[in-house]
Amino acid sequence: MRTQVAIVGAGPSGLILGQLLHKAGIDAVILEAQTPEYVLGRIRAGVLEQVAVDLLDEAGVGSRMHAEGLPHDGFDLLIGGVRHRIDLAGLTGGKRVMVYGQTELTRDLMDARAAAGLKTVYEAKDVSVHDFGGTRPHVRYVKDGAAHEIDCDFIAGCDGFHGVCRASVPKNAIANFERVYPFGWLGLLSETPPVSEELIYAKTERGFALCSMRSHTRSRYYVQVPLTEKVENWSDAKFWDELRRRLDPQANERLVTGPSIEKSIAPLRSFVAEPMRFGRMFLAGDAAHIVPPTGAKGLNLAATDVRCLSRALIEFYAGSEAGIDRYSARCLRRIWKAERFSWWMTMLLHTFPDTNPFEQRALDAELDYVVHSLAGRTTMAENYVGLPFED
Ligand code: RFL
Ligand code: PHB
């Protein structure tokens, strides 16, 4: 088989890239290790920046998001029992974010791909990438016991943090930057109305908590837990009890509890691989970088990587290599700013088991400064809604 771009991974990065390339008349095949049901069952992101919303419109998959997504103009920080609103729209000249689940977005992209008759190979096993150092790369995989090979012009590594593409790069050609945090987020999804119109990020002595949502009838909550915690040890009742202890009386009065639809623990990590291009192979999304979810940046970075990659590939087929040459540096500049923001939000809002008391007081003072200063709130808002593109 032959295609122009072989995309590994059918998460948001791979699916958005596939759609943008299709719109531009560039042929691509997607190889995905899992089943479509498994991909849709992963409950992850919920907050989209305006650039991601615009990109989904450009890809032609924005209609349900506009009908069912919830535009948010701000969020609350709950610190030591006191609420401070971050007025995103007021602080950024009218910018806002869209609350729309990654699951829904993935479903929209899958439906659009199926409607256009585009090829996605689900349950592609033993995917391997070859000869991306030259001009004739190829990808091999096994499907239903039979071996297949795809010849292509380019490989797009959209296969997430544990994927095969980054792992196939020679060690001396790649540099990894990493910080692992000593805690995770225990998340619970329930068919209950959200506790508040807007998200609440809470810092308490018992640890961080987040009240988020997927719709007016579906809520998503998180509590910080030690890395040693097992999800089996958390009954729904225990989760709700712990969440209550981290919220203010106003929230507790409104909190509606109910059975969980999903419950899982996600470890927190900051990670960047440099560069993001290796000859004819590009990394995009979680394959190249991970942010802790505190800043709601992961899916948004995935979207902006593939925005940049799709434009670079369109330029290539129109006769210029300038875009693919600039891809890595261009993405990394924006990625590092989102990494910095996500790390900073994580440091400010979580309880660290081993922070020295001086540093803890200094962090508390920084958070106090941020919420009480216009400059501080503006910094937080500007980063949260997403920084503009720079060349
Ligand atoms: P994904 O989604 O991991 O998809 C990669 C796909 O590649 C497949 N794959 C392979 N396929 C073939 N062969 C192989 N060898 C393969 N290895 C892997 C996988 O099966 C998978 O389908 O990466 P992608 O597309 O780059 O998308 C990234 C986003 O999923 C991620 O950044 C966000 O979910 C992060 N995130 C958030 N981002 C936001 O922008 N806003 C948020 O509010 C937000 N909240 C979150 C989050 C992530 C979370 N978790 C669980 C990590 C909240 C949480 C709790
Ligand atoms: C979510 O709704 O899952 C969510 C929202 C905001 C975050 C992280 C996760 O910062």
PDB file of N, CA, C and O in Angstrom, residues 296-367:
ATOM      1  N   ALA A 296      -4.771  22.690  31.810  1.00  0.00           N
ATOM      2  CA  ALA A 296      -5.674  22.282  30.714  1.00  0.00           C
ATOM      3  C   ALA A 296      -5.055  22.535  29.342  1.00  0.00           C
ATOM      4  O   ALA A 296      -5.694  23.075  28.438  1.00  0.00           O
ATOM      5  N   LYS A 297      -3.809  22.153  29.193  1.00  0.00           N
ATOM      6  CA  LYS A 297      -3.083  22.500  27.961  1.00  0.00           C
ATOM      7  C   LYS A 297      -2.800  21.321  27.018  1.00  0.00           C
ATOM      8  O   LYS A 297      -2.486  21.528  25.835  1.00  0.00           O
ATOM      9  N   GLY A 298      -2.875  20.069  27.483  1.00  0.00           N
ATOM     10  CA  GLY A 298      -2.398  18.930  26.686  1.00  0.00           C
ATOM     11  C   GLY A 298      -3.062  18.802  25.324  1.00  0.00           C
ATOM     12  O   GLY A 298      -2.394  18.756  24.288  1.00  0.00           O
ATOM     13  N   LEU A 299      -4.362  18.760  25.324  1.00  0.00           N
ATOM     14  CA  LEU A 299      -5.101  18.601  24.067  1.00  0.00           C
ATOM     15  C   LEU A 299      -4.927  19.835  23.183  1.00  0.00           C
ATOM     16  O   LEU A 299      -4.851  19.739  21.955  1.00  0.00           O
ATOM     17  N   ASN A 300      -4.846  20.991  23.807  1.00  0.00           N
ATOM     18  CA  ASN A 300      -4.658  22.221  23.051  1.00  0.00           C
ATOM     19  C   ASN A 300      -3.304  22.256  22.355  1.00  0.00           C
ATOM     20  O   ASN A 300      -3.185  22.694  21.216  1.00  0.00           O
ATOM     21  N   LEU A 301      -2.278  21.760  23.033  1.00  0.00           N
ATOM     22  CA  LEU A 301      -0.957  21.691  22.395  1.00  0.00           C
ATOM     23  C   LEU A 301      -0.965  20.688  21.250  1.00  0.00           C
ATOM     24  O   LEU A 301      -0.347  20.908  20.204  1.00  0.00           O
ATOM     25  N   ALA A 302      -1.667  19.579  21.452  1.00  0.00           N
ATOM     26  CA  ALA A 302      -1.775  18.581  20.381  1.00  0.00           C
ATOM     27  C   ALA A 302      -2.405  19.239  19.147  1.00  0.00           C
ATOM     28  O   ALA A 302      -1.936  19.058  18.017  1.00  0.00           O
ATOM     29  N   ALA A 303      -3.445  20.027  19.381  1.00  0.00           N
ATOM     30  CA  ALA A 303      -4.130  20.690  18.262  1.00  0.00           C
ATOM     31  C   ALA A 303      -3.204  21.689  17.565  1.00  0.00           C
ATOM     32  O   ALA A 303      -3.165  21.743  16.329  1.00  0.00           O
ATOM     33  N   THR A 304      -2.443  22.447  18.332  1.00  0.00           N
ATOM     34  CA  THR A 304      -1.594  23.459  17.676  1.00  0.00           C
ATOM     35  C   THR A 304      -0.389  22.816  16.976  1.00  0.00           C
ATOM     36  O   THR A 304       0.057  23.305  15.944  1.00  0.00           O
ATOM     37  N   ASP A 305       0.104  21.690  17.502  1.00  0.00           N
ATOM     38  CA  ASP A 305       1.172  20.964  16.774  1.00  0.00           C
ATOM     39  C   ASP A 305       0.677  20.545  15.397  1.00  0.00           C
ATOM     40  O   ASP A 305       1.357  20.755  14.390  1.00  0.00           O
ATOM     41  N   VAL A 306      -0.501  19.918  15.356  1.00  0.00           N
ATOM     42  CA  VAL A 306      -0.953  19.396  14.060  1.00  0.00           C
ATOM     43  C   VAL A 306      -1.426  20.514  13.126  1.00  0.00           C
ATOM     44  O   VAL A 306      -1.381  20.363  11.910  1.00  0.00           O
ATOM     45  N   ARG A 307      -1.806  21.638  13.708  1.00  0.00           N
ATOM     46  CA  ARG A 307      -2.100  22.816  12.872  1.00  0.00           C
ATOM     47  C   ARG A 307      -0.835  23.186  12.112  1.00  0.00           C
ATOM     48  O   ARG A 307      -0.835  23.377  10.896  1.00  0.00           O
ATOM     49  N   CYS A 308       0.258  23.287  12.863  1.00  0.00           N
ATOM     50  CA  CYS A 308       1.542  23.670  12.276  1.00  0.00           C
ATOM     51  C   CYS A 308       2.031  22.598  11.285  1.00  0.00           C
ATOM     52  O   CYS A 308       2.508  22.919  10.189  1.00  0.00           O
ATOM     53  N   LEU A 309       1.863  21.322  11.648  1.00  0.00           N
ATOM     54  CA  LEU A 309       2.331  20.230  10.783  1.00  0.00           C
ATOM     55  C   LEU A 309       1.522  20.169   9.489  1.00  0.00           C
ATOM     56  O   LEU A 309       2.091  19.978   8.404  1.00  0.00           O
ATOM     57  N   SER A 310       0.212  20.351   9.590  1.00  0.00           N
ATOM     58  CA  SER A 310      -0.607  20.277   8.374  1.00  0.00           C
ATOM     59  C   SER A 310      -0.202  21.391   7.411  1.00  0.00           C
ATOM     60  O   SER A 310      -0.043  21.170   6.213  1.00  0.00           O
ATOM     61  N   ARG A 311       0.029  22.598   7.953  1.00  0.00           N
ATOM     62  CA  ARG A 311       0.435  23.706   7.084  1.00  0.00           C
ATOM     63  C   ARG A 311       1.793  23.432   6.446  1.00  0.00           C
ATOM     64  O   ARG A 311       2.015  23.734   5.263  1.00  0.00           O
ATOM     65  N   ALA A 312       2.704  22.855   7.226  1.00  0.00           N
ATOM     66  CA  ALA A 312       4.051  22.552   6.708  1.00  0.00           C
ATOM     67  C   ALA A 312       3.970  21.520   5.577  1.00  0.00           C
ATOM     68  O   ALA A 312       4.664  21.639   4.563  1.00  0.00           O
ATOM     69  N   LEU A 313       3.111  20.519   5.735  1.00  0.00           N
ATOM     70  CA  LEU A 313       2.996  19.474   4.710  1.00  0.00           C
ATOM     71  C   LEU A 313       2.309  20.025   3.451  1.00  0.00           C
ATOM     72  O   LEU A 313       2.693  19.698   2.327  1.00  0.00           O
ATOM     73  N   ILE A 314       1.321  20.899   3.659  1.00  0.00           N
ATOM     74  CA  ILE A 314       0.652  21.522   2.503  1.00  0.00           C
ATOM     75  C   ILE A 314       1.687  22.350   1.712  1.00  0.00           C
ATOM     76  O   ILE A 314       1.759  22.272   0.487  1.00  0.00           O
ATOM     77  N   GLU A 315       2.524  23.088   2.455  1.00  0.00           N
ATOM     78  CA  GLU A 315       3.584  23.870   1.809  1.00  0.00           C
ATOM     79  C   GLU A 315       4.547  22.975   1.047  1.00  0.00           C
ATOM     80  O   GLU A 315       4.985  23.294  -0.052  1.00  0.00           O
ATOM     81  N   PHE A 316       4.881  21.825   1.655  1.00  0.00           N
ATOM     82  CA  PHE A 316       5.809  20.893   1.005  1.00  0.00           C
ATOM     83  C   PHE A 316       5.265  20.438  -0.339  1.00  0.00           C
ATOM     84  O   PHE A 316       5.967  20.461  -1.362  1.00  0.00           O
ATOM     85  N   TYR A 317       3.986  20.060  -0.349  1.00  0.00           N
ATOM     86  CA  TYR A 317       3.415  19.559  -1.609  1.00  0.00           C
ATOM     87  C   TYR A 317       3.197  20.681  -2.627  1.00  0.00           C
ATOM     88  O   TYR A 317       3.006  20.424  -3.810  1.00  0.00           O
ATOM     89  N   ALA A 318       3.255  21.941  -2.121  1.00  0.00           N
ATOM     90  CA  ALA A 318       3.176  23.069  -3.054  1.00  0.00           C
ATOM     91  C   ALA A 318       4.577  23.496  -3.512  1.00  0.00           C
ATOM     92  O   ALA A 318       4.729  24.470  -4.258  1.00  0.00           O
ATOM     93  N   GLY A 319       5.622  22.805  -3.008  1.00  0.00           N
ATOM     94  CA  GLY A 319       6.971  23.050  -3.534  1.00  0.00           C
ATOM     95  C   GLY A 319       7.970  23.686  -2.585  1.00  0.00           C
ATOM     96  O   GLY A 319       9.093  23.986  -2.989  1.00  0.00           O
ATOM     97  N   SER A 320       7.615  23.898  -1.280  1.00  0.00           N
ATOM     98  CA  SER A 320       8.582  24.525  -0.370  1.00  0.00           C
ATOM     99  C   SER A 320       8.827  23.670   0.875  1.00  0.00           C
ATOM    100  O   SER A 320       7.880  23.197   1.510  1.00  0.00           O
ATOM    101  N   GLU A 321      10.096  23.518   1.243  1.00  0.00           N
ATOM    102  CA  GLU A 321      10.430  22.761   2.454  1.00  0.00           C
ATOM    103  C   GLU A 321      10.566  23.664   3.679  1.00  0.00           C
ATOM    104  O   GLU A 321      10.905  23.192   4.766  1.00  0.00           O
ATOM    105  N   ALA A 322      10.308  24.961   3.523  1.00  0.00           N
ATOM    106  CA  ALA A 322      10.517  25.908   4.629  1.00  0.00           C
ATOM    107  C   ALA A 322       9.675  25.526   5.846  1.00  0.00           C
ATOM    108  O   ALA A 322      10.143  25.574   6.985  1.00  0.00           O
ATOM    109  N   GLY A 323       8.438  25.126   5.635  1.00  0.00           N
ATOM    110  CA  GLY A 323       7.526  24.797   6.741  1.00  0.00           C
ATOM    111  C   GLY A 323       7.994  23.579   7.520  1.00  0.00           C
ATOM    112  O   GLY A 323       8.013  23.597   8.756  1.00  0.00           O
ATOM    113  N   ILE A 324       8.394  22.521   6.814  1.00  0.00           N
ATOM    114  CA  ILE A 324       8.820  21.325   7.557  1.00  0.00           C
ATOM    115  C   ILE A 324      10.152  21.593   8.269  1.00  0.00           C
ATOM    116  O   ILE A 324      10.403  21.064   9.340  1.00  0.00           O
ATOM    117  N   ASP A 325      10.981  22.462   7.691  1.00  0.00           N
ATOM    118  CA  ASP A 325      12.247  22.804   8.350  1.00  0.00           C
ATOM    119  C   ASP A 325      12.013  23.584   9.643  1.00  0.00           C
ATOM    120  O   ASP A 325      12.782  23.479  10.585  1.00  0.00           O
ATOM    121  N   ARG A 326      10.944  24.387   9.668  1.00  0.00           N
ATOM    122  CA  ARG A 326      10.687  25.225  10.849  1.00  0.00           C
ATOM    123  C   ARG A 326       9.770  24.554  11.860  1.00  0.00           C
ATOM    124  O   ARG A 326       9.567  25.062  12.959  1.00  0.00           O
ATOM    125  N   TYR A 327       9.187  23.422  11.494  1.00  0.00           N
ATOM    126  CA  TYR A 327       8.151  22.791  12.329  1.00  0.00           C
ATOM    127  C   TYR A 327       8.573  22.645  13.795  1.00  0.00           C
ATOM    128  O   TYR A 327       7.892  23.118  14.701  1.00  0.00           O
ATOM    129  N   SER A 328       9.706  22.026  14.012  1.00  0.00           N
ATOM    130  CA  SER A 328      10.112  21.711  15.382  1.00  0.00           C
ATOM    131  C   SER A 328      10.324  22.983  16.218  1.00  0.00           C
ATOM    132  O   SER A 328       9.755  23.127  17.304  1.00  0.00           O
ATOM    133  N   ALA A 329      11.113  23.902  15.707  1.00  0.00           N
ATOM    134  CA  ALA A 329      11.428  25.119  16.477  1.00  0.00           C
ATOM    135  C   ALA A 329      10.158  25.934  16.743  1.00  0.00           C
ATOM    136  O   ALA A 329       9.969  26.484  17.839  1.00  0.00           O
ATOM    137  N   ARG A 330       9.298  25.974  15.752  1.00  0.00           N
ATOM    138  CA  ARG A 330       8.071  26.763  15.873  1.00  0.00           C
ATOM    139  C   ARG A 330       7.159  26.195  16.961  1.00  0.00           C
ATOM    140  O   ARG A 330       6.633  26.917  17.804  1.00  0.00           O
ATOM    141  N   CYS A 331       7.003  24.877  16.945  1.00  0.00           N
ATOM    142  CA  CYS A 331       6.147  24.242  17.961  1.00  0.00           C
ATOM    143  C   CYS A 331       6.768  24.371  19.346  1.00  0.00           C
ATOM    144  O   CYS A 331       6.084  24.693  20.316  1.00  0.00           O
ATOM    145  N   LEU A 332       8.076  24.092  19.429  1.00  0.00           N
ATOM    146  CA  LEU A 332       8.708  24.038  20.760  1.00  0.00           C
ATOM    147  C   LEU A 332       8.641  25.379  21.487  1.00  0.00           C
ATOM    148  O   LEU A 332       8.517  25.424  22.718  1.00  0.00           O
ATOM    149  N   ARG A 333       8.674  26.449  20.747  1.00  0.00           N
ATOM    150  CA  ARG A 333       8.615  27.768  21.385  1.00  0.00           C
ATOM    151  C   ARG A 333       7.295  27.920  22.150  1.00  0.00           C
ATOM    152  O   ARG A 333       7.250  28.413  23.282  1.00  0.00           O
ATOM    153  N   ARG A 334       6.216  27.483  21.521  1.00  0.00           N
ATOM    154  CA  ARG A 334       4.893  27.584  22.158  1.00  0.00           C
ATOM    155  C   ARG A 334       4.739  26.519  23.251  1.00  0.00           C
ATOM    156  O   ARG A 334       4.187  26.765  24.311  1.00  0.00           O
ATOM    157  N   ILE A 335       5.263  25.325  22.973  1.00  0.00           N
ATOM    158  CA  ILE A 335       5.165  24.215  23.931  1.00  0.00           C
ATOM    159  C   ILE A 335       5.836  24.580  25.252  1.00  0.00           C
ATOM    160  O   ILE A 335       5.278  24.362  26.327  1.00  0.00           O
ATOM    161  N   TRP A 336       7.038  25.167  25.176  1.00  0.00           N
ATOM    162  CA  TRP A 336       7.741  25.486  26.432  1.00  0.00           C
ATOM    163  C   TRP A 336       6.982  26.521  27.261  1.00  0.00           C
ATOM    164  O   TRP A 336       7.014  26.483  28.491  1.00  0.00           O
ATOM    165  N   LYS A 337       6.263  27.404  26.599  1.00  0.00           N
ATOM    166  CA  LYS A 337       5.475  28.374  27.380  1.00  0.00           C
ATOM    167  C   LYS A 337       4.310  27.675  28.078  1.00  0.00           C
ATOM    168  O   LYS A 337       3.988  27.980  29.223  1.00  0.00           O
ATOM    169  N   ALA A 338       3.709  26.716  27.395  1.00  0.00           N
ATOM    170  CA  ALA A 338       2.611  25.954  28.021  1.00  0.00           C
ATOM    171  C   ALA A 338       3.159  25.024  29.105  1.00  0.00           C
ATOM    172  O   ALA A 338       2.503  24.816  30.136  1.00  0.00           O
ATOM    173  N   GLU A 339       4.346  24.475  28.899  1.00  0.00           N
ATOM    174  CA  GLU A 339       4.986  23.644  29.927  1.00  0.00           C
ATOM    175  C   GLU A 339       5.242  24.481  31.182  1.00  0.00           C
ATOM    176  O   GLU A 339       4.975  24.061  32.303  1.00  0.00           O
ATOM    177  N   ARG A 340       5.779  25.670  30.961  1.00  0.00           N
ATOM    178  CA  ARG A 340       6.075  26.554  32.103  1.00  0.00           C
ATOM    179  C   ARG A 340       4.793  26.878  32.863  1.00  0.00           C
ATOM    180  O   ARG A 340       4.742  26.778  34.085  1.00  0.00           O
ATOM    181  N   PHE A 341       3.733  27.209  32.142  1.00  0.00           N
ATOM    182  CA  PHE A 341       2.472  27.580  32.782  1.00  0.00           C
ATOM    183  C   PHE A 341       1.881  26.393  33.562  1.00  0.00           C
ATOM    184  O   PHE A 341       1.455  26.533  34.714  1.00  0.00           O
ATOM    185  N   SER A 342       1.893  25.209  32.953  1.00  0.00           N
ATOM    186  CA  SER A 342       1.294  24.032  33.603  1.00  0.00           C
ATOM    187  C   SER A 342       2.085  23.649  34.857  1.00  0.00           C
ATOM    188  O   SER A 342       1.510  23.247  35.873  1.00  0.00           O
ATOM    189  N   TRP A 343       3.393  23.749  34.778  1.00  0.00           N
ATOM    190  CA  TRP A 343       4.268  23.458  35.923  1.00  0.00           C
ATOM    191  C   TRP A 343       4.020  24.477  37.043  1.00  0.00           C
ATOM    192  O   TRP A 343       3.874  24.133  38.209  1.00  0.00           O
ATOM    193  N   TRP A 344       3.881  25.742  36.668  1.00  0.00           N
ATOM    194  CA  TRP A 344       3.660  26.826  37.632  1.00  0.00           C
ATOM    195  C   TRP A 344       2.307  26.661  38.333  1.00  0.00           C
ATOM    196  O   TRP A 344       2.221  26.718  39.567  1.00  0.00           O
ATOM    197  N   MET A 345       1.247  26.399  37.562  1.00  0.00           N
ATOM    198  CA  MET A 345      -0.088  26.167  38.159  1.00  0.00           C
ATOM    199  C   MET A 345      -0.039  24.959  39.099  1.00  0.00           C
ATOM    200  O   MET A 345      -0.663  24.953  40.155  1.00  0.00           O
ATOM    201  N   THR A 346       0.685  23.929  38.684  1.00  0.00           N
ATOM    202  CA  THR A 346       0.781  22.713  39.504  1.00  0.00           C
ATOM    203  C   THR A 346       1.511  23.011  40.810  1.00  0.00           C
ATOM    204  O   THR A 346       1.070  22.619  41.894  1.00  0.00           O
ATOM    205  N   MET A 347       2.611  23.749  40.719  1.00  0.00           N
ATOM    206  CA  MET A 347       3.386  24.102  41.919  1.00  0.00           C
ATOM    207  C   MET A 347       2.545  24.958  42.872  1.00  0.00           C
ATOM    208  O   MET A 347       2.559  24.773  44.089  1.00  0.00           O
ATOM    209  N   LEU A 348       1.787  25.898  42.314  1.00  0.00           N
ATOM    210  CA  LEU A 348       1.022  26.826  43.161  1.00  0.00           C
ATOM    211  C   LEU A 348      -0.153  26.140  43.864  1.00  0.00           C
ATOM    212  O   LEU A 348      -0.478  26.496  44.998  1.00  0.00           O
ATOM    213  N   LEU A 349      -0.785  25.171  43.189  1.00  0.00           N
ATOM    214  CA  LEU A 349      -2.072  24.689  43.699  1.00  0.00           C
ATOM    215  C   LEU A 349      -2.026  23.345  44.428  1.00  0.00           C
ATOM    216  O   LEU A 349      -3.002  22.965  45.067  1.00  0.00           O
ATOM    217  N   HIS A 350      -0.915  22.603  44.309  1.00  0.00           N
ATOM    218  CA  HIS A 350      -0.862  21.279  44.962  1.00  0.00           C
ATOM    219  C   HIS A 350      -0.101  21.323  46.279  1.00  0.00           C
ATOM    220  O   HIS A 350       0.669  22.238  46.528  1.00  0.00           O
ATOM    221  N   THR A 351      -0.332  20.291  47.069  1.00  0.00           N
ATOM    222  CA  THR A 351       0.435  20.112  48.302  1.00  0.00           C
ATOM    223  C   THR A 351       1.572  19.158  47.981  1.00  0.00           C
ATOM    224  O   THR A 351       1.330  18.054  47.470  1.00  0.00           O
ATOM    225  N   PHE A 352       2.789  19.583  48.249  1.00  0.00           N
ATOM    226  CA  PHE A 352       3.958  18.738  47.979  1.00  0.00           C
ATOM    227  C   PHE A 352       4.425  18.116  49.288  1.00  0.00           C
ATOM    228  O   PHE A 352       4.685  18.834  50.258  1.00  0.00           O
ATOM    229  N   PRO A 353       4.533  16.777  49.325  1.00  0.00           N
ATOM    230  CA  PRO A 353       4.884  16.122  50.579  1.00  0.00           C
ATOM    231  C   PRO A 353       6.257  16.535  51.108  1.00  0.00           C
ATOM    232  O   PRO A 353       6.481  16.556  52.313  1.00  0.00           O
ATOM    233  N   ASP A 354       7.185  16.908  50.207  1.00  0.00           N
ATOM    234  CA  ASP A 354       8.555  17.124  50.675  1.00  0.00           C
ATOM    235  C   ASP A 354       9.073  18.544  50.442  1.00  0.00           C
ATOM    236  O   ASP A 354      10.263  18.771  50.410  1.00  0.00           O
ATOM    237  N   THR A 355       8.153  19.509  50.254  1.00  0.00           N
ATOM    238  CA  THR A 355       8.631  20.889  50.024  1.00  0.00           C
ATOM    239  C   THR A 355       9.163  21.473  51.319  1.00  0.00           C
ATOM    240  O   THR A 355       8.571  21.289  52.385  1.00  0.00           O
ATOM    241  N   ASN A 356      10.280  22.180  51.209  1.00  0.00           N
ATOM    242  CA  ASN A 356      10.822  22.765  52.434  1.00  0.00           C
ATOM    243  C   ASN A 356       9.925  23.927  52.868  1.00  0.00           C
ATOM    244  O   ASN A 356       9.297  24.590  52.045  1.00  0.00           O
ATOM    245  N   PRO A 357       9.770  24.107  54.177  1.00  0.00           N
ATOM    246  CA  PRO A 357       8.776  25.065  54.687  1.00  0.00           C
ATOM    247  C   PRO A 357       8.968  26.481  54.150  1.00  0.00           C
ATOM    248  O   PRO A 357       7.998  27.207  53.936  1.00  0.00           O
ATOM    249  N   PHE A 358      10.225  26.861  53.887  1.00  0.00           N
ATOM    250  CA  PHE A 358      10.459  28.193  53.325  1.00  0.00           C
ATOM    251  C   PHE A 358       9.820  28.290  51.938  1.00  0.00           C
ATOM    252  O   PHE A 358       9.094  29.237  51.626  1.00  0.00           O
ATOM    253  N   GLU A 359      10.102  27.270  51.105  1.00  0.00           N
ATOM    254  CA  GLU A 359       9.555  27.293  49.740  1.00  0.00           C
ATOM    255  C   GLU A 359       8.028  27.262  49.762  1.00  0.00           C
ATOM    256  O   GLU A 359       7.367  27.908  48.950  1.00  0.00           O
ATOM    257  N   GLN A 360       7.455  26.506  50.711  1.00  0.00           N
ATOM    258  CA  GLN A 360       6.001  26.436  50.803  1.00  0.00           C
ATOM    259  C   GLN A 360       5.413  27.813  51.099  1.00  0.00           C
ATOM    260  O   GLN A 360       4.451  28.240  50.464  1.00  0.00           O
ATOM    261  N   ARG A 361       6.036  28.537  52.046  1.00  0.00           N
ATOM    262  CA  ARG A 361       5.569  29.897  52.375  1.00  0.00           C
ATOM    263  C   ARG A 361       5.726  30.827  51.173  1.00  0.00           C
ATOM    264  O   ARG A 361       4.864  31.665  50.887  1.00  0.00           O
ATOM    265  N   ALA A 362       6.843  30.664  50.448  1.00  0.00           N
ATOM    266  CA  ALA A 362       7.085  31.528  49.279  1.00  0.00           C
ATOM    267  C   ALA A 362       6.026  31.255  48.202  1.00  0.00           C
ATOM    268  O   ALA A 362       5.512  32.184  47.557  1.00  0.00           O
ATOM    269  N   LEU A 363       5.675  29.975  48.004  1.00  0.00           N
ATOM    270  CA  LEU A 363       4.638  29.631  47.018  1.00  0.00           C
ATOM    271  C   LEU A 363       3.276  30.176  47.438  1.00  0.00           C
ATOM    272  O   LEU A 363       2.509  30.679  46.612  1.00  0.00           O
ATOM    273  N   ASP A 364       2.984  30.076  48.739  1.00  0.00           N
ATOM    274  CA  ASP A 364       1.718  30.623  49.245  1.00  0.00           C
ATOM    275  C   ASP A 364       1.662  32.131  48.997  1.00  0.00           C
ATOM    276  O   ASP A 364       0.618  32.679  48.611  1.00  0.00           O
ATOM    277  N   ALA A 365       2.804  32.791  49.208  1.00  0.00           N
ATOM    278  CA  ALA A 365       2.856  34.245  48.997  1.00  0.00           C
ATOM    279  C   ALA A 365       2.664  34.565  47.517  1.00  0.00           C
ATOM    280  O   ALA A 365       2.007  35.549  47.152  1.00  0.00           O
ATOM    281  N   GLU A 366       3.222  33.721  46.649  1.00  0.00           N
ATOM    282  CA  GLU A 366       3.074  33.958  45.209  1.00  0.00           C
ATOM    283  C   GLU A 366       1.608  33.837  44.797  1.00  0.00           C
ATOM    284  O   GLU A 366       1.089  34.667  44.049  1.00  0.00           O
ATOM    285  N   LEU A 367       0.924  32.824  45.325  1.00  0.00           N
ATOM    286  CA  LEU A 367      -0.484  32.639  44.991  1.00  0.00           C
ATOM    287  C   LEU A 367      -1.312  33.823  45.505  1.00  0.00           C
ATOM    288  O   LEU A 367      -2.212  34.330  44.815  1.00  0.00           O
TER     289      LEU A 367
END
